[in-house]
Short mmCIF file of C-alpha atoms in Angstrom, two decimals:
data_model
loop_
_atom_site.label_atom_id
_atom_site.label_comp_id
_atom_site.label_asym_id
_atom_site.label_seq_id
_atom_site.Cartn_x
_atom_site.Cartn_y
_atom_site.Cartn_z
CA MET A 1 0.03 -0.11 0.02
CA ALA A 2 1.50 3.35 -1.01
CA THR A 3 2.62 5.63 1.72
CA VAL A 4 0.69 9.16 1.79
CA SER A 5 2.71 11.71 2.51
CA LEU A 6 1.31 14.97 4.76
CA MET A 7 3.98 17.14 4.11
CA HIS A 8 2.49 20.31 2.49
CA PRO A 9 2.48 19.79 -1.05
CA ASP A 10 4.87 22.66 -2.04
CA ALA A 11 7.37 21.41 0.25
CA ALA A 12 7.13 18.14 -1.02
CA ALA A 13 7.55 19.04 -4.68
CA TRP A 14 10.22 21.60 -3.39
CA PHE A 15 11.81 18.33 -1.79
CA ALA A 16 12.09 16.03 -5.04
CA LYS A 17 13.21 18.50 -7.58
CA ARG A 18 15.75 20.70 -5.28
CA THR A 19 17.66 18.07 -3.53
CA SER A 20 20.69 16.76 -4.58
CA SER A 21 24.28 15.60 -3.88
CA TRP A 22 27.91 16.84 -3.88
CA ARG A 23 28.74 13.89 -5.92
CA ASP A 24 26.35 15.67 -8.72
CA TRP A 25 29.43 18.15 -9.62
CA SER A 26 32.91 17.60 -10.22
CA LEU A 27 35.98 20.10 -9.26
CA ALA A 28 36.39 20.35 -13.14
CA ASP A 29 32.68 21.09 -13.96
CA LEU A 30 32.34 23.58 -11.22
CA ARG A 31 35.78 25.47 -12.55
CA ARG A 32 34.19 25.70 -16.13
CA ARG A 33 31.07 26.94 -14.74
CA LYS A 34 32.37 29.72 -12.44
CA GLY A 35 33.18 32.06 -15.31
CA ASP A 36 33.94 35.48 -14.09
CA THR A 37 32.29 34.71 -10.75
CA ARG A 38 34.20 35.81 -7.56
CA ILE A 39 33.75 33.03 -4.28
CA SER A 40 34.35 34.00 -0.99
CA VAL A 41 34.42 31.46 1.91
CA VAL A 42 34.06 32.89 5.15
CA LEU A 43 34.47 31.12 8.57
CA PRO A 44 33.11 32.32 11.43
CA ALA A 45 34.74 31.81 14.44
CA LEU A 46 34.84 32.10 18.26
CA ASP A 47 37.83 30.44 20.19
CA GLU A 48 38.27 27.85 17.57
CA GLU A 49 42.30 27.57 17.84
CA PRO A 50 42.11 23.52 17.50
CA THR A 51 40.20 23.42 14.20
CA VAL A 52 40.24 26.67 12.26
CA ALA A 53 43.80 25.96 10.83
CA GLU A 54 43.02 23.18 9.14
CA ILE A 55 39.70 24.27 7.61
CA VAL A 56 41.35 26.97 6.15
CA THR A 57 44.10 24.84 5.03
CA GLY A 58 41.43 22.73 3.02
CA VAL A 59 39.52 25.65 1.88
CA ARG A 60 43.09 27.00 -0.05
CA THR A 61 43.35 23.62 -1.95
CA LEU A 62 40.28 24.90 -4.28
CA ILE A 63 41.86 27.82 -5.30
CA PRO A 64 41.31 29.05 -8.24
CA LEU A 65 37.48 27.92 -7.95
CA VAL A 66 37.32 29.86 -4.52
CA ASP A 67 38.99 33.33 -4.60
CA GLU A 68 39.79 33.97 -1.02
CA VAL A 69 39.19 32.44 2.43
CA ILE A 70 37.94 34.50 5.05
CA VAL A 71 38.31 34.27 9.05
CA VAL A 72 36.16 36.75 11.03
CA ASP A 73 36.97 36.62 14.64
CA SER A 74 33.84 37.11 17.23
CA GLY A 75 36.33 37.96 19.95
CA SER A 76 38.67 34.72 20.41
CA VAL A 77 40.66 34.72 23.56
CA ASP A 78 42.84 31.82 22.32
CA ARG A 79 45.06 32.04 19.26
CA THR A 80 42.54 31.53 16.70
CA ALA A 81 42.98 34.85 14.54
CA GLU A 82 47.00 34.09 14.68
CA VAL A 83 46.42 30.11 13.52
CA ALA A 84 44.01 31.01 10.79
CA ARG A 85 46.42 33.93 9.28
CA ARG A 86 49.67 31.43 9.27
CA ALA A 87 47.29 29.04 7.77
CA GLY A 88 46.50 31.33 4.77
CA ALA A 89 43.17 33.24 5.69
CA ALA A 90 42.58 36.77 5.80
CA VAL A 91 41.46 37.42 9.43
CA HIS A 92 39.54 40.45 10.29
CA HIS A 93 38.15 41.04 13.75
CA ARG A 94 34.64 41.66 14.35
CA ASP A 95 34.99 45.26 15.82
CA ASP A 96 37.60 46.43 13.16
CA ILE A 97 34.60 45.94 10.45
CA LEU A 98 32.40 48.44 10.22
CA PRO A 99 32.97 50.09 13.87
CA GLU A 100 30.71 53.07 13.22
CA THR A 101 27.91 50.45 13.70
CA GLY A 102 28.91 49.08 16.96
CA SER A 103 29.81 45.29 17.64
CA ARG A 104 27.28 42.94 18.98
CA PRO A 105 28.08 39.21 20.41
CA GLY A 106 27.04 36.36 18.29
CA LYS A 107 26.98 34.47 14.94
CA GLY A 108 24.48 36.65 13.51
CA GLU A 109 26.72 39.43 13.46
CA VAL A 110 29.82 38.21 12.18
CA LEU A 111 28.14 36.69 9.47
CA TRP A 112 26.61 40.40 8.41
CA LYS A 113 29.56 41.97 8.87
CA ALA A 114 31.36 39.63 6.44
CA LEU A 115 29.55 41.07 3.79
CA ALA A 116 31.45 44.20 4.21
CA VAL A 117 35.04 42.53 3.95
CA ALA A 118 34.71 39.60 1.53
CA THR A 119 34.36 40.45 -1.91
CA GLY A 120 32.64 37.39 -3.23
CA ASP A 121 29.86 37.56 -5.94
CA ILE A 122 29.06 33.93 -3.69
CA LEU A 123 29.83 33.73 0.03
CA VAL A 124 29.83 30.10 1.36
CA TYR A 125 29.72 29.81 5.02
CA VAL A 126 31.62 27.01 6.76
CA ASP A 127 31.69 26.76 10.65
CA ALA A 128 35.04 26.86 11.93
CA ASP A 129 34.68 24.03 14.75
CA LEU A 130 34.17 21.23 11.89
CA THR A 131 36.93 18.23 13.43
CA ASP A 132 36.43 16.28 9.62
CA PHE A 133 36.63 19.27 6.80
CA ARG A 134 36.88 18.20 3.20
CA PRO A 135 36.81 20.35 0.19
CA HIS A 136 33.53 19.11 -1.13
CA PHE A 137 31.60 20.60 1.60
CA VAL A 138 32.25 23.86 -0.24
CA THR A 139 32.07 22.33 -4.11
CA GLY A 140 28.93 21.12 -3.34
CA LEU A 141 27.06 24.01 -2.04
CA LEU A 142 28.44 25.83 -5.09
CA GLY A 143 27.12 23.57 -7.33
CA PRO A 144 23.23 24.36 -7.61
CA LEU A 145 24.71 28.17 -7.45
CA LEU A 146 27.18 28.04 -10.78
CA GLU A 147 24.29 25.45 -12.48
CA ASP A 148 21.29 27.93 -12.30
CA PRO A 149 21.41 31.47 -11.69
CA ALA A 150 17.65 31.33 -10.17
CA THR A 151 19.41 29.86 -7.23
CA LEU A 152 20.05 32.52 -4.54
CA MET A 153 20.61 29.78 -1.75
CA VAL A 154 22.05 26.35 -0.91
CA LYS A 155 21.89 24.83 2.19
CA ALA A 156 23.56 21.81 3.46
CA PHE A 157 22.38 18.62 5.30
CA TYR A 158 24.67 15.47 6.42
CA ASP A 159 24.75 12.95 9.10
CA ARG A 160 25.84 13.58 12.25
CA PRO A 161 27.62 11.17 14.53
CA LEU A 162 26.26 11.79 17.76
CA LEU A 163 24.31 9.33 19.59
CA ASP A 164 20.86 10.84 19.76
CA VAL A 165 20.56 12.10 16.47
CA SER A 166 19.13 10.49 13.62
CA ALA A 167 21.46 10.15 10.80
CA ALA A 168 18.82 11.51 8.27
CA GLY A 169 17.43 14.25 10.67
CA GLY A 170 19.19 17.36 12.25
CA GLY A 171 20.56 18.29 15.79
CA ARG A 172 18.68 18.24 19.08
CA VAL A 173 17.87 22.05 18.74
CA THR A 174 16.69 21.18 15.27
CA GLU A 175 14.05 18.71 15.87
CA LEU A 176 13.26 19.80 19.12
CA ALA A 177 12.55 23.37 18.39
CA ALA A 178 13.37 24.76 14.79
CA ARG A 179 11.67 21.73 12.88
CA PRO A 180 8.40 22.07 15.07
CA LEU A 181 8.31 25.82 14.56
CA LEU A 182 9.13 26.23 11.21
CA ASN A 183 6.42 23.14 10.08
CA ALA A 184 3.85 24.96 12.25
CA TYR A 185 4.73 28.54 10.57
CA PHE A 186 6.05 28.02 7.52
CA PRO A 187 4.81 24.24 6.50
CA GLU A 188 6.40 25.26 2.59
CA LEU A 189 10.26 24.91 4.51
CA ALA A 190 9.50 21.48 6.05
CA GLY A 191 11.32 19.69 3.16
CA VAL A 192 14.47 21.30 4.56
CA VAL A 193 16.68 19.07 6.23
CA GLN A 194 18.92 20.98 8.52
CA PRO A 195 17.45 24.60 8.46
CA LEU A 196 20.32 25.33 11.25
CA ALA A 197 23.23 24.10 9.14
CA GLY A 198 26.03 26.47 9.45
CA GLU A 199 27.21 25.30 6.16
CA TYR A 200 25.59 27.17 2.86
CA ALA A 201 26.07 29.37 0.50
CA ALA A 202 24.23 32.53 -1.22
CA ARG A 203 24.76 35.04 -3.68
CA ARG A 204 25.86 38.70 -2.52
CA SER A 205 22.50 40.25 -3.78
CA LEU A 206 20.65 38.04 -1.66
CA LEU A 207 22.34 38.39 1.59
CA GLU A 208 22.99 42.23 1.69
CA SER A 209 19.13 42.86 0.59
CA LEU A 210 18.04 40.76 3.95
CA PRO A 211 18.21 41.49 7.83
CA PHE A 212 20.65 39.10 9.49
CA ALA A 213 18.80 37.64 12.84
CA ALA A 214 21.26 38.04 15.72
CA GLY A 215 23.08 34.91 17.32
CA TYR A 216 21.99 31.37 16.28
CA GLY A 217 18.74 33.07 15.05
CA VAL A 218 20.60 33.79 12.03
CA GLU A 219 20.12 30.69 9.59
CA THR A 220 16.53 30.27 10.41
CA GLY A 221 15.70 34.29 9.98
CA LEU A 222 17.74 34.36 6.82
CA LEU A 223 16.25 31.15 5.09
CA ILE A 224 12.83 32.55 6.09
CA ASP A 225 13.59 35.92 4.72
CA THR A 226 14.57 33.72 1.53
CA TYR A 227 11.56 32.16 1.13
CA ARG A 228 9.50 34.99 1.63
CA THR A 229 11.02 37.33 -0.51
CA ALA A 230 12.36 35.02 -3.39
CA GLY A 231 10.13 32.09 -3.38
CA LEU A 232 10.99 28.33 -2.19
CA ASP A 233 12.29 27.74 -5.37
CA ALA A 234 15.33 30.25 -4.75
CA VAL A 235 16.27 27.72 -2.54
CA ALA A 236 18.32 24.57 -2.72
CA GLN A 237 19.82 21.82 -0.47
CA VAL A 238 22.48 19.59 -0.85
CA ASP A 239 23.87 16.08 0.67
CA LEU A 240 27.36 16.78 1.82
CA GLY A 241 27.68 13.05 3.51
CA GLN A 242 29.17 13.23 6.92
CA ARG A 243 30.22 16.27 9.41
CA THR A 244 31.78 15.93 12.72
CA HIS A 245 31.84 19.11 15.04
CA GLY A 246 32.20 20.14 18.87
CA HIS A 247 28.77 19.81 21.06
CA GLN A 248 27.39 22.30 23.67
CA ASP A 249 25.71 21.46 26.70
CA THR A 250 21.94 21.08 27.05
CA ALA A 251 21.61 24.79 28.82
CA ALA A 252 23.59 26.19 26.10
CA LEU A 253 21.44 24.37 23.63
CA GLY A 254 18.37 26.06 25.47
CA ARG A 255 19.68 29.43 24.90
CA MET A 256 20.27 28.45 21.50
CA ALA A 257 16.38 27.07 21.28
CA ALA A 258 15.40 30.28 22.57
CA THR A 259 17.04 32.47 20.33
CA ILE A 260 15.58 30.59 17.31
CA LEU A 261 12.22 30.92 18.68
CA HIS A 262 12.45 34.82 19.02
CA THR A 263 13.54 35.02 15.61
CA ILE A 264 10.49 32.93 14.10
CA HIS A 265 8.33 34.90 16.23
CA ALA A 266 9.30 38.19 14.94
CA ARG A 267 8.77 37.10 11.51
CA VAL A 268 5.07 35.62 12.24
CA PHE A 269 4.24 38.49 14.72
CA PRO A 270 6.44 41.63 14.30
CA ASP A 271 3.72 43.25 16.61
CA ARG A 272 4.04 40.99 19.41
CA PRO A 273 7.24 41.14 21.01
CA THR A 274 8.78 38.63 23.40
CA TRP A 275 10.29 38.90 26.56
CA PRO A 276 13.88 38.97 25.91
CA THR A 277 15.58 36.91 28.37
CA LEU A 278 15.62 33.23 29.50
CA THR A 279 15.81 31.88 32.86
CA GLN A 280 17.70 28.86 33.80
CA PHE A 281 18.81 27.47 36.91
CA GLU A 282 22.10 26.66 38.45
CA ARG A 283 23.24 24.44 41.65
CA HIS A 284 25.80 25.78 43.88
CA GLY A 285 26.58 23.90 46.75
CA ASP A 286 22.96 23.04 48.69
CA THR A 287 21.51 26.27 46.71
CA VAL A 288 19.94 26.54 43.38
CA THR A 289 19.57 29.93 41.74
CA PRO A 290 18.13 31.65 38.69
CA ALA A 291 20.39 32.49 35.83
CA ASP A 292 19.08 35.12 33.36
CA ARG A 293 20.31 35.73 29.69
CA GLU A 294 19.56 37.88 27.09
CA VAL A 295 18.02 35.62 23.87
CA ALA A 296 16.54 38.02 22.19
CA HIS A 297 18.33 41.36 19.84
CA PRO A 298 17.57 43.33 17.15
CA ASP A 299 18.10 41.97 13.52
CA ARG A 300 21.12 43.73 11.58
CA PRO A 301 19.36 45.77 8.97
CA PRO A 302 20.06 44.77 5.45
CA MET A 303 23.71 45.20 4.39
CA VAL A 304 22.52 47.84 1.57
CA THR A 305 21.06 50.22 3.72
CA VAL A 306 24.00 50.77 5.52
CA ALA A 307 25.72 54.21 4.52
CA GLN A 308 29.53 52.92 5.46
CA TYR A 309 29.03 49.46 3.53
CA ARG A 310 31.60 49.84 0.20
#
């Protein structure tokens, strides 16, 4: 008996036609398709000294397909900047980019500011904590963009070797927060396997026209806003195989989930503000005390509206 899909029909159709594998594009084919398109690979980094140099070195094996490798340091206290520079990356500190706009903590900030220092027509974002980086993480994401001018953003998905994560699914925050919320409010995006994937690529013309959500809400915000402004078929996704990276404790994942909730809520109910802090609890000896952390921050505006841009 045939299985009847309960997925939103637009999501099902998108999944069938816009999902591919990194094996679908060879390096030689991508070089032919590149033409005069300039490509920047951007690594947002915060205290990633053990892993960032190996990733930079791996990306640099793709030159001349890739034109530049950029590390944007989000305030590291270790030797992240030094080892990344020694490996051949152009390194920028968050605070030195568009200083007139000030600086905020979090991943969304460094991805937004990267637009002001990267020179690429296409930007490929790669997390700097990967422990098994392989060049096809970049080439797989570039394939749909170099093949089809109508493709504006490409999301990665991959197996994650963690005991409590399904190989075909996402991480804990994806399965417990992001996916249920997206399915409820944006069911057309239900076909996106890993909406929070830190590896994705997009055209500058798209990225500079969108707001960037704060912190770990940035991937969710960009996905929703791309769908809303350019349509579902502007997005594609690519299976990159397996990816391994550092894991965070449950409390940190709770704060990540709260930020993502705020990002989605702000797009569904823009006139209904939410409480900006998350209260968690810590034990100190015989005492349990509340620990309040801010998890909601304003979006950064589209980069094209920033006077100092370019």
